[in-house]
Amino acid sequence: MTKIGTASRARVLTGDTPTGRLHLGHYVGSIERRLEMQDHYECYFLLANMHAFTTRAEKPEEIRADTIEIVKDWLACGIDPEKSTVVLQTEVPAIAELSWFFAMLIPFNRVMNNPTIKTEIDTKGLGESYPFGFPLYAVGQCADILAFRPEWVPVGEDQVPHIEMCRFVAGKFNQVYCGVGNRVPEEKHVESGGVFPVPKALVGRIARLPGIDGKQKMSKSLGNAIFLSDAPEEVKRKVQKIYTGRQSPTDKGDPQNALMQFVDAFIRAPGRAAEIKGRYSRGDNIGDGHVKAELVEAINALLEPIRARRAKYEGQGGDDAVIEIIKQGTRRANIIAEETLAMAKGKMGLGFFDRRLGIS
Ligand code: TRP
């Protein structure tokens, strides 16, 4: 992989809102990168279950089930709880506290003009009636990240505006409370006394995978997704549906169409994707059906070990095993997050006394 950072164990944080099963877009956009990173970095993977309540507050059972399912998908993909820390957002109180402090540093209009928030209000059809907590999640996401003081945040392209806001608030905090001058370059904030490194987004190999409709990005809610847990036959059926509009193996095909984007994402044998795309664009006797058959094979080869690992958690005791992993990870996470909160409060003149809540 590309060399990222210099320290051998720089910290990484990223997360997912539990909204259902993961699909291939998640895999190539983000999961794949996490798998590479967990061997080289101190990784924290956050279950943003609080955020799920921003649009589904009246469906707590569904959110709980989705939270467990997403961990099963992570584990199935190869996220290894021995190497990486799985964090449950709602059991890290420092995140909620930091959210308040950060909310004081981020202009209201900056949140409301965040393009990802705007798009979501649109695509989720939230209209005018979304709760106060919906835009607030973007502030909360700054706290999710900064509680761990990471250097890197691997995310999909749509999350970049959130990371920008996080970078803004990290810098602002360091300037307002830690005496970091506003000319100090971001990579020097910590050595200049800032609590927070200014973290950087890392966008995955495939920033945007189209859905099988060939139009919009792959998304569960658009019904155009191939899920990591789909059976081989289901994968085949869905790949066959990828729409291109091309008629014959000798038609010159568009090397950027949805099918070719899938080829780029999933045909990984060296040179093979380029070869297919070359022949496709020349109309060199290569039918869509031909390409699709090869694609089905490649995707199923990728998913086979994922399905096998997932099966271990699908039986009896699976949920308990997952909850234990979440519990252990969250315990480790709270050590770091509490440390961050104490550092931040210290700088804010809030270090009146050591907090002892009298609970064990
Ligand atoms: N908002 C992210 C998403 O929907 C999930 C998320 C929550 C996240 N907190 C995070 C991602 C912190 C990266 C870092 O995909």
Short mmCIF file of N, CA and C in Angstrom, two decimals, residues 21-25 209-214 218-244 258-259 262 266 288-289 291-293 295-297 299-300 303 307:
data_model
loop_
_atom_site.label_atom_id
_atom_site.label_comp_id
_atom_site.label_asym_id
_atom_site.label_seq_id
_atom_site.Cartn_x
_atom_site.Cartn_y
_atom_site.Cartn_z
N ARG A 21 -26.94 -4.15 6.41
CA ARG A 21 -25.80 -4.93 5.95
C ARG A 21 -24.86 -4.11 5.06
N LEU A 22 -23.59 -4.43 5.11
CA LEU A 22 -22.62 -3.73 4.26
C LEU A 22 -22.66 -4.30 2.85
N HIS A 23 -22.34 -3.44 1.88
CA HIS A 23 -22.33 -3.89 0.49
C HIS A 23 -20.95 -3.68 -0.16
N LEU A 24 -20.87 -4.03 -1.43
CA LEU A 24 -19.57 -3.95 -2.12
C LEU A 24 -19.00 -2.54 -2.18
N GLY A 25 -19.87 -1.54 -2.20
CA GLY A 25 -19.40 -0.14 -2.21
C GLY A 25 -18.63 0.16 -0.93
N LEU A 209 -18.57 3.64 -6.02
CA LEU A 209 -18.96 2.48 -6.83
C LEU A 209 -20.41 2.66 -7.24
N PRO A 210 -20.72 2.55 -8.54
CA PRO A 210 -22.13 2.68 -8.91
C PRO A 210 -22.93 1.47 -8.44
N GLY A 211 -24.22 1.64 -8.36
CA GLY A 211 -25.09 0.51 -8.06
C GLY A 211 -25.36 -0.28 -9.32
N ILE A 212 -26.11 -1.39 -9.18
CA ILE A 212 -26.36 -2.22 -10.36
C ILE A 212 -27.34 -1.54 -11.33
N ASP A 213 -27.97 -0.45 -10.91
CA ASP A 213 -28.79 0.33 -11.83
C ASP A 213 -27.91 1.13 -12.79
N GLY A 214 -26.61 1.17 -12.47
CA GLY A 214 -25.68 1.86 -13.36
C GLY A 214 -25.78 3.38 -13.28
N MET A 218 -23.85 3.02 -5.25
CA MET A 218 -24.42 1.85 -4.60
C MET A 218 -24.88 2.21 -3.19
N SER A 219 -26.12 1.86 -2.90
CA SER A 219 -26.69 2.25 -1.61
C SER A 219 -27.84 1.33 -1.26
N LYS A 220 -27.86 0.95 -0.01
CA LYS A 220 -28.91 0.05 0.45
C LYS A 220 -30.28 0.66 0.17
N SER A 221 -30.43 1.95 0.48
CA SER A 221 -31.75 2.56 0.39
C SER A 221 -32.22 2.72 -1.06
N LEU A 222 -31.29 2.70 -2.01
CA LEU A 222 -31.69 2.82 -3.42
C LEU A 222 -31.99 1.45 -4.04
N GLY A 223 -31.80 0.39 -3.28
CA GLY A 223 -32.12 -0.95 -3.78
C GLY A 223 -31.24 -1.38 -4.94
N ASN A 224 -30.02 -0.86 -5.02
CA ASN A 224 -29.14 -1.21 -6.15
C ASN A 224 -27.83 -1.84 -5.67
N ALA A 225 -27.89 -2.45 -4.48
CA ALA A 225 -26.65 -2.91 -3.84
C ALA A 225 -26.45 -4.41 -3.95
N ILE A 226 -25.19 -4.81 -4.03
CA ILE A 226 -24.81 -6.22 -3.85
C ILE A 226 -24.20 -6.30 -2.45
N PHE A 227 -24.84 -7.07 -1.58
CA PHE A 227 -24.40 -7.14 -0.19
C PHE A 227 -23.28 -8.17 -0.01
N LEU A 228 -22.44 -7.90 0.99
CA LEU A 228 -21.35 -8.83 1.28
C LEU A 228 -21.89 -10.20 1.68
N SER A 229 -23.10 -10.20 2.22
CA SER A 229 -23.68 -11.47 2.65
C SER A 229 -24.59 -12.10 1.60
N ASP A 230 -24.65 -11.55 0.40
CA ASP A 230 -25.45 -12.18 -0.67
C ASP A 230 -24.87 -13.54 -1.05
N ALA A 231 -25.77 -14.48 -1.34
CA ALA A 231 -25.34 -15.82 -1.76
C ALA A 231 -24.80 -15.74 -3.20
N PRO A 232 -23.98 -16.74 -3.61
CA PRO A 232 -23.39 -16.71 -4.95
C PRO A 232 -24.41 -16.50 -6.07
N GLU A 233 -25.56 -17.17 -5.98
CA GLU A 233 -26.58 -17.04 -7.02
C GLU A 233 -27.15 -15.63 -7.09
N GLU A 234 -27.28 -15.03 -5.91
CA GLU A 234 -27.80 -13.67 -5.79
C GLU A 234 -26.82 -12.68 -6.45
N VAL A 235 -25.55 -12.92 -6.22
CA VAL A 235 -24.52 -12.07 -6.83
C VAL A 235 -24.64 -12.15 -8.35
N LYS A 236 -24.79 -13.38 -8.82
CA LYS A 236 -24.87 -13.61 -10.27
C LYS A 236 -26.09 -12.88 -10.85
N ARG A 237 -27.21 -13.05 -10.20
CA ARG A 237 -28.45 -12.43 -10.66
C ARG A 237 -28.29 -10.90 -10.71
N LYS A 238 -27.67 -10.35 -9.70
CA LYS A 238 -27.53 -8.89 -9.64
C LYS A 238 -26.53 -8.37 -10.67
N VAL A 239 -25.42 -9.08 -10.82
CA VAL A 239 -24.40 -8.61 -11.79
C VAL A 239 -25.01 -8.62 -13.19
N GLN A 240 -25.82 -9.65 -13.47
CA GLN A 240 -26.42 -9.72 -14.80
C GLN A 240 -27.33 -8.53 -15.09
N LYS A 241 -27.78 -7.90 -14.03
CA LYS A 241 -28.68 -6.75 -14.20
C LYS A 241 -27.95 -5.43 -14.48
N ILE A 242 -26.64 -5.41 -14.29
CA ILE A 242 -25.92 -4.13 -14.46
C ILE A 242 -26.21 -3.60 -15.85
N TYR A 243 -26.74 -2.41 -15.89
CA TYR A 243 -27.23 -1.89 -17.15
C TYR A 243 -26.16 -1.12 -17.91
N THR A 244 -25.98 -1.43 -19.20
CA THR A 244 -25.01 -0.67 -20.00
C THR A 244 -25.64 -0.09 -21.26
N ALA A 258 -20.84 1.76 -15.98
CA ALA A 258 -20.93 1.10 -14.67
C ALA A 258 -20.23 -0.26 -14.68
N LEU A 259 -20.45 -1.01 -15.77
CA LEU A 259 -19.85 -2.35 -15.83
C LEU A 259 -18.32 -2.25 -15.76
N PHE A 262 -17.10 -1.59 -12.36
CA PHE A 262 -17.06 -2.83 -11.58
C PHE A 262 -15.79 -3.64 -11.92
N PHE A 266 -13.11 -4.87 -9.20
CA PHE A 266 -13.08 -6.27 -8.73
C PHE A 266 -12.20 -7.23 -9.54
N ASP A 288 -21.00 -8.09 -23.24
CA ASP A 288 -21.27 -7.75 -21.84
C ASP A 288 -21.40 -9.01 -20.99
N GLY A 289 -22.05 -10.03 -21.58
CA GLY A 289 -22.29 -11.27 -20.85
C GLY A 289 -20.97 -11.94 -20.44
N VAL A 291 -18.07 -10.38 -19.99
CA VAL A 291 -17.46 -9.58 -18.92
C VAL A 291 -18.17 -9.88 -17.59
N LYS A 292 -19.48 -9.96 -17.67
CA LYS A 292 -20.25 -10.18 -16.43
C LYS A 292 -19.92 -11.53 -15.80
N ALA A 293 -19.74 -12.55 -16.66
CA ALA A 293 -19.42 -13.88 -16.12
C ALA A 293 -18.10 -13.82 -15.36
N LEU A 295 -16.82 -11.22 -14.00
CA LEU A 295 -17.04 -10.39 -12.82
C LEU A 295 -17.70 -11.18 -11.69
N VAL A 296 -18.70 -11.98 -12.05
CA VAL A 296 -19.39 -12.80 -11.04
C VAL A 296 -18.37 -13.69 -10.34
N GLU A 297 -17.49 -14.26 -11.14
CA GLU A 297 -16.48 -15.15 -10.56
C GLU A 297 -15.56 -14.40 -9.60
N ILE A 299 -16.13 -11.55 -8.01
CA ILE A 299 -16.83 -11.07 -6.81
C ILE A 299 -17.09 -12.24 -5.86
N ASN A 300 -17.52 -13.36 -6.43
CA ASN A 300 -17.77 -14.51 -5.55
C ASN A 300 -16.49 -15.03 -4.90
N LEU A 303 -15.98 -12.77 -2.03
CA LEU A 303 -16.97 -12.90 -0.95
C LEU A 303 -16.94 -14.26 -0.25
N ARG A 307 -18.15 -14.84 3.51
CA ARG A 307 -19.35 -15.61 3.88
C ARG A 307 -18.99 -16.68 4.92
#
